[in-house]
XYZ file of C-alpha atoms in Angstrom:
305
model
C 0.000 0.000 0.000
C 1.389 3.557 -0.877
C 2.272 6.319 1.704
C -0.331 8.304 -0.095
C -3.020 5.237 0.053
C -1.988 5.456 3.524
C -2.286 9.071 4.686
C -5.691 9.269 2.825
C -6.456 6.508 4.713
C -5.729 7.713 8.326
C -7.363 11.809 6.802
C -10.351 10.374 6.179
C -10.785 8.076 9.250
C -10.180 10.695 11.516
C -12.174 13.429 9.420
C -15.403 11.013 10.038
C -14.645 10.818 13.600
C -15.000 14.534 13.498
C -17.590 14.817 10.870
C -20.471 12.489 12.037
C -20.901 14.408 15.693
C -23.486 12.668 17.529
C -23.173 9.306 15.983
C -19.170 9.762 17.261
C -20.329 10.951 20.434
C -23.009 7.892 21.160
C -20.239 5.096 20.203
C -17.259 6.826 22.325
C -19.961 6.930 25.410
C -21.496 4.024 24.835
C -17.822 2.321 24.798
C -16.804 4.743 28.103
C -20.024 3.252 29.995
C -19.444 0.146 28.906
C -15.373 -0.127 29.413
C -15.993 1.827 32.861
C -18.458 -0.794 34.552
C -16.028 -3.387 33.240
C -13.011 -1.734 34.549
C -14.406 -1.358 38.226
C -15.165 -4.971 38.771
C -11.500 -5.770 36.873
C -10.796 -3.524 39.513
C -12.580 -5.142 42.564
C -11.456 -8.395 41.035
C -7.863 -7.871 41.107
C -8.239 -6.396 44.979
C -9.970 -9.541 45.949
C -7.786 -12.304 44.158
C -5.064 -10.065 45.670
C -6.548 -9.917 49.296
C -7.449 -13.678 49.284
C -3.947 -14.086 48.423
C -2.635 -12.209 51.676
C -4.886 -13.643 53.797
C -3.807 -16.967 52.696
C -0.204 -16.517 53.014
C -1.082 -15.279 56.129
C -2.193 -18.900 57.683
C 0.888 -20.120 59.842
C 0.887 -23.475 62.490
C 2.032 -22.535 65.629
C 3.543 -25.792 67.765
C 3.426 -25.342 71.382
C 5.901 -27.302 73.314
C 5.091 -28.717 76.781
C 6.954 -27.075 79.689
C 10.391 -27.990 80.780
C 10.769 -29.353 77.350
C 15.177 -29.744 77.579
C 17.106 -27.328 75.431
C 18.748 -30.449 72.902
C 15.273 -31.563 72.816
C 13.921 -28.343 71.367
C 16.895 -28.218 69.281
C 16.808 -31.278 67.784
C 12.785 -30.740 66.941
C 13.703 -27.550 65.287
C 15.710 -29.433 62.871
C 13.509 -32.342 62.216
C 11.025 -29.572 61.339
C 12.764 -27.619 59.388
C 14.027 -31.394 56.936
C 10.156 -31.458 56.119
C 9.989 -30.123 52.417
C 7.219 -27.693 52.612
C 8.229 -25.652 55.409
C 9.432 -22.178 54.612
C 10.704 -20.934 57.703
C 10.622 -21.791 61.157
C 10.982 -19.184 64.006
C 11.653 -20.306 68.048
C 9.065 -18.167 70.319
C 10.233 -18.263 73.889
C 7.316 -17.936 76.440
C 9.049 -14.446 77.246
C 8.560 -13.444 73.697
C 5.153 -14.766 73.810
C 4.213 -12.701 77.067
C 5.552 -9.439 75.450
C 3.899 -9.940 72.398
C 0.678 -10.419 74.060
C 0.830 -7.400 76.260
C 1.452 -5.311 73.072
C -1.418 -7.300 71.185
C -3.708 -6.058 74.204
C -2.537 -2.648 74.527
C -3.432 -0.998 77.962
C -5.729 -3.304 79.205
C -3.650 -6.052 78.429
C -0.994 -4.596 80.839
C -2.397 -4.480 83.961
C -4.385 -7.978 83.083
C -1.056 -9.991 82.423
C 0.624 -8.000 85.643
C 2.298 -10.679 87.506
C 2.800 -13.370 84.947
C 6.664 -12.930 84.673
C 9.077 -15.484 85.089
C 8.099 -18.513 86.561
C 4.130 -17.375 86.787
C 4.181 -17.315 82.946
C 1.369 -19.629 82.305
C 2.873 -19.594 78.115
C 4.528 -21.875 76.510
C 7.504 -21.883 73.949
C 6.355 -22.054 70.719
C 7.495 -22.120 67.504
C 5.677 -20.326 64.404
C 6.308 -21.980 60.686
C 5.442 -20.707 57.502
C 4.598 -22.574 54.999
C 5.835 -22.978 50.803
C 2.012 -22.870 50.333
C -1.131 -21.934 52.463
C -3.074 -25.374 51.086
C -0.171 -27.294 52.740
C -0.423 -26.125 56.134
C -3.007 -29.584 57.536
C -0.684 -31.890 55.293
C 2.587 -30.192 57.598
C 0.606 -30.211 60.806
C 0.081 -33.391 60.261
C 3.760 -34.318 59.601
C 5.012 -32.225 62.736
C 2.754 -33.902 64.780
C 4.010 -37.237 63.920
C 7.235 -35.866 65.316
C 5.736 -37.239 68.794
C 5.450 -40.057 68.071
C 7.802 -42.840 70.061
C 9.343 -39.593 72.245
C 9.683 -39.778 75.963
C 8.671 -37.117 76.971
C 6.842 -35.929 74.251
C 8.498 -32.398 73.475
C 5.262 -31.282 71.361
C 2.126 -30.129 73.463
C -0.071 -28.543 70.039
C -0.080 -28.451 67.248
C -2.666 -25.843 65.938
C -3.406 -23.854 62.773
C -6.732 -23.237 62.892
C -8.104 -26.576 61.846
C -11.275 -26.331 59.897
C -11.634 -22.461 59.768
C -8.417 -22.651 56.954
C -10.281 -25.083 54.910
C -13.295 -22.984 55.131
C -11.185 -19.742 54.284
C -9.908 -21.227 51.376
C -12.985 -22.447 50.289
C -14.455 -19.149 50.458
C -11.290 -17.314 48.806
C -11.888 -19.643 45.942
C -15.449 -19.079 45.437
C -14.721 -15.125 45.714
C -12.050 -16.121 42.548
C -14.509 -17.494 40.793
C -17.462 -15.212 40.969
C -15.223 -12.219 40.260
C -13.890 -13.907 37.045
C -17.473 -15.028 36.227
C -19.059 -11.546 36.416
C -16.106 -10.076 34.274
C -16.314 -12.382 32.054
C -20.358 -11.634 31.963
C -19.118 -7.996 31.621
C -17.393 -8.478 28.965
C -19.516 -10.237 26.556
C -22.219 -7.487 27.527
C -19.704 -4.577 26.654
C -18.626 -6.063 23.327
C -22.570 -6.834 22.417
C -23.233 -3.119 23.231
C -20.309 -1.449 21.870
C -20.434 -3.203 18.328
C -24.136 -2.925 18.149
C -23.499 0.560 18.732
C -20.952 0.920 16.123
C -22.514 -0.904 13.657
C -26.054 1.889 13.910
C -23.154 4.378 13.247
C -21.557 2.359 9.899
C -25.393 1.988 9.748
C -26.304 5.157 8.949
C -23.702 5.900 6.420
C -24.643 2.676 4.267
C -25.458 5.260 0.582
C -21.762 6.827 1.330
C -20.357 2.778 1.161
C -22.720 1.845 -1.503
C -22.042 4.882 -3.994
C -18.056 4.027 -3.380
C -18.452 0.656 -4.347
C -20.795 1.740 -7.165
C -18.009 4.001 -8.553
C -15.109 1.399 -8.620
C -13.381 1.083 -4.735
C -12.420 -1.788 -3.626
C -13.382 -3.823 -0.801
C -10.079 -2.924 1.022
C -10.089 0.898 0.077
C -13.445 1.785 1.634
C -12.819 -0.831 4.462
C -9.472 1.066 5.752
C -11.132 4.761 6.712
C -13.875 2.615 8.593
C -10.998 0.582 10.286
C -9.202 3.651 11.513
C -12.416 5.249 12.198
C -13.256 2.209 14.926
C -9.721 2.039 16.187
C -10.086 5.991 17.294
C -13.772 5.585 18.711
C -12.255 2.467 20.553
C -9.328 3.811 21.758
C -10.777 7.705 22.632
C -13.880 5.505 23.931
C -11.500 3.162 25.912
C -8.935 6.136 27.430
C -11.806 7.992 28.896
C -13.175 5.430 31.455
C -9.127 4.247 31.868
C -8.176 7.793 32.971
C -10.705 7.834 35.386
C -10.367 4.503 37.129
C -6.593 4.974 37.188
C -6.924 8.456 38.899
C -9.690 7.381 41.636
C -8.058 4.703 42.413
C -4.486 6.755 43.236
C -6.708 8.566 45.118
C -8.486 5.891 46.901
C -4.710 4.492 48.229
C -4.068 7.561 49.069
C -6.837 8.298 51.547
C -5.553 9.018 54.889
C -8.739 7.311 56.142
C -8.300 4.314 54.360
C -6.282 2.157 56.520
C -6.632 -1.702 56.764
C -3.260 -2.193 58.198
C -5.081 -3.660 61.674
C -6.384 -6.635 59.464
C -3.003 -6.657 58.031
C -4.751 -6.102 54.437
C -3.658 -3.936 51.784
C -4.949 -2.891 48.936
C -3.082 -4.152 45.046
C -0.189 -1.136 44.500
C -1.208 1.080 42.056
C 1.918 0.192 39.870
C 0.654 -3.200 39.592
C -2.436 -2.532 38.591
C -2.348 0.249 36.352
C -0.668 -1.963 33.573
C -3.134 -4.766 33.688
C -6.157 -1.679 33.933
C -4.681 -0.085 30.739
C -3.440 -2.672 28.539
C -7.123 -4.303 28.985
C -9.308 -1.849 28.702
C -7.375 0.006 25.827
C -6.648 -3.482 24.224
C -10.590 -3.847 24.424
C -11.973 -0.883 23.221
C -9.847 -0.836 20.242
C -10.500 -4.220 19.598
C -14.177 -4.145 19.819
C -14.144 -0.761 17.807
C -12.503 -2.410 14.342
C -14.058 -5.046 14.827
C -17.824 -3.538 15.179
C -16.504 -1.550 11.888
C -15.555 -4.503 9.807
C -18.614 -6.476 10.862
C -21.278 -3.624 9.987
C -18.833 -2.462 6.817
C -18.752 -5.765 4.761
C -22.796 -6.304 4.728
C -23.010 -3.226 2.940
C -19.911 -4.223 0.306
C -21.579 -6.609 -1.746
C -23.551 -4.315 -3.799
């Protein structure tokens, strides 16, 4: 194709972007509505496939040692722990450290409740806190660490715990949460591009003589298709950038609400450099998408003439 070809091309695409006012106007907001519903539940989906994530990596076993438990004994479970594949890391609590950590976890009222618990009155016991490779392997290590009593006298293990039953129901409900964001974007979706194309094509629609005298006079299929193609990639992308701007900028504002603090549930919110990539690429990558294509749909029932 010549430069010329070309630059006529890309003129008169963008002249009837210009030219046809309110038929521009109804496809670039009906593919702003459209992309901007989309975009906030992209948006609420990423947060919650992101928060499910933290609270799942979040889900540690704590195993309590009984009291009086010898030092090589301790030492020796520490290592047998640590041999088992899945664990990620393995840190001793002393029932010192556990008192402390307590008192701060209480705040003031926890002081003057725990007053008197030092030394030997500390009703804690040692502890130690693993982390797992993965949150869905915590029961399967539990399991393992608790078999690391068996045949020892004494037993240097009192608990094991992890919160047996309420993690299988957490990650039960994580998943679900996964999959009902992905279904209702994926419902999105289909209803934008149904929308935005139908839209389009009542635009292509109304210019049907313009095509039909063109072909009349000679033009080929490709020459009257390219204006339309350029045409749909400007209404998608101007149509697109709108609701992307928007998003973008209220949700840097949104992280950056004093207010907004979730640090107590030790939750926070997708960075905005991770998500304004994904936001951008997809809803760009979408509007232009659905604008050619709603042009080459509507433009080829009107070439055979």
């Amino acid at each position: 194709m010549k430069i010329s070809t070309v630059s006529r091309h890309l003129r008169e695409g963008t002249k009837n972007v210009v030219r046809n006012g309110w038929m521009t106007f109804a496809s670039i907001s009906s593919i702003a509505i459209s992309l901007f519903i989309l975009g906030i539940f992209v948006l609420i989906t990423l947060n919650v496939n992101d928060v499910a994530t933290q609270i799942e990596q979040q889900v540690e076993i704590n195993v309590y040692l009984e009291v009086n438990t010898p030092q090589d004994q301790i030492t020796a479970l520490q290592t047998q722990i640590q041999a088992i594949s899945e664990v990620k890391t393995i840190k001793f609590v002393s029932k010192e450290e556990g008192l402390v950590y307590l008192r701060e976890k209480l705040g003031d009222s926890g002081k003057a409740l725990l007053d008197g618990f030092e030394g030997d009155n500390n009703p804690l016991n040692d502890a130690f806190t693993i982390e797992v490779d993965d949150p869905r392997n915590v029961a399967s290590v539990a399991d393992q660490i608790s078999a690391l009593n068996v045949g020892k006298d004494p037993k240097p293990i009192y608990k094991v715990n992890y919160g047996k039953g309420t993690v299988e129901a957490l990650f039960k409900v994580t998943k679900i949460a996964r999959w009902i964001g992905i279904g209702i974007v994926v419902l999105l979706s289909f209803t934008a591009v149904f929308l935005i194309a139908n839209t389009i094509k009542i635009t292509i629609l109304a210019r049907k003589r313009e095509i039909s005298i063109m072909k009349l006079v000679g033009a080929t299929n490709s020459f009257i298709r390219w204006p339309f193609f350029i045409e749909g990639a400007l209404l998608g992308f101007i149509g697109s950038a709108i609701p992307t701007a928007i998003i973008l900028a209220g949700y840097w504002k949104l992280l950056n609400l004093s207010s907004l603090n979730l640090n107590l549930l030790m939750i926070k919110l997708t960075p905005f450099e991770n998500i304004a990539p994904t936001m951008t690429v997809l809803l760009l990558g979408l509007g232009i998408v659905i604008g050619v294509w709603g042009s080459l749909i509507s433009v080829r029932k009107f070439l055979r003439v």
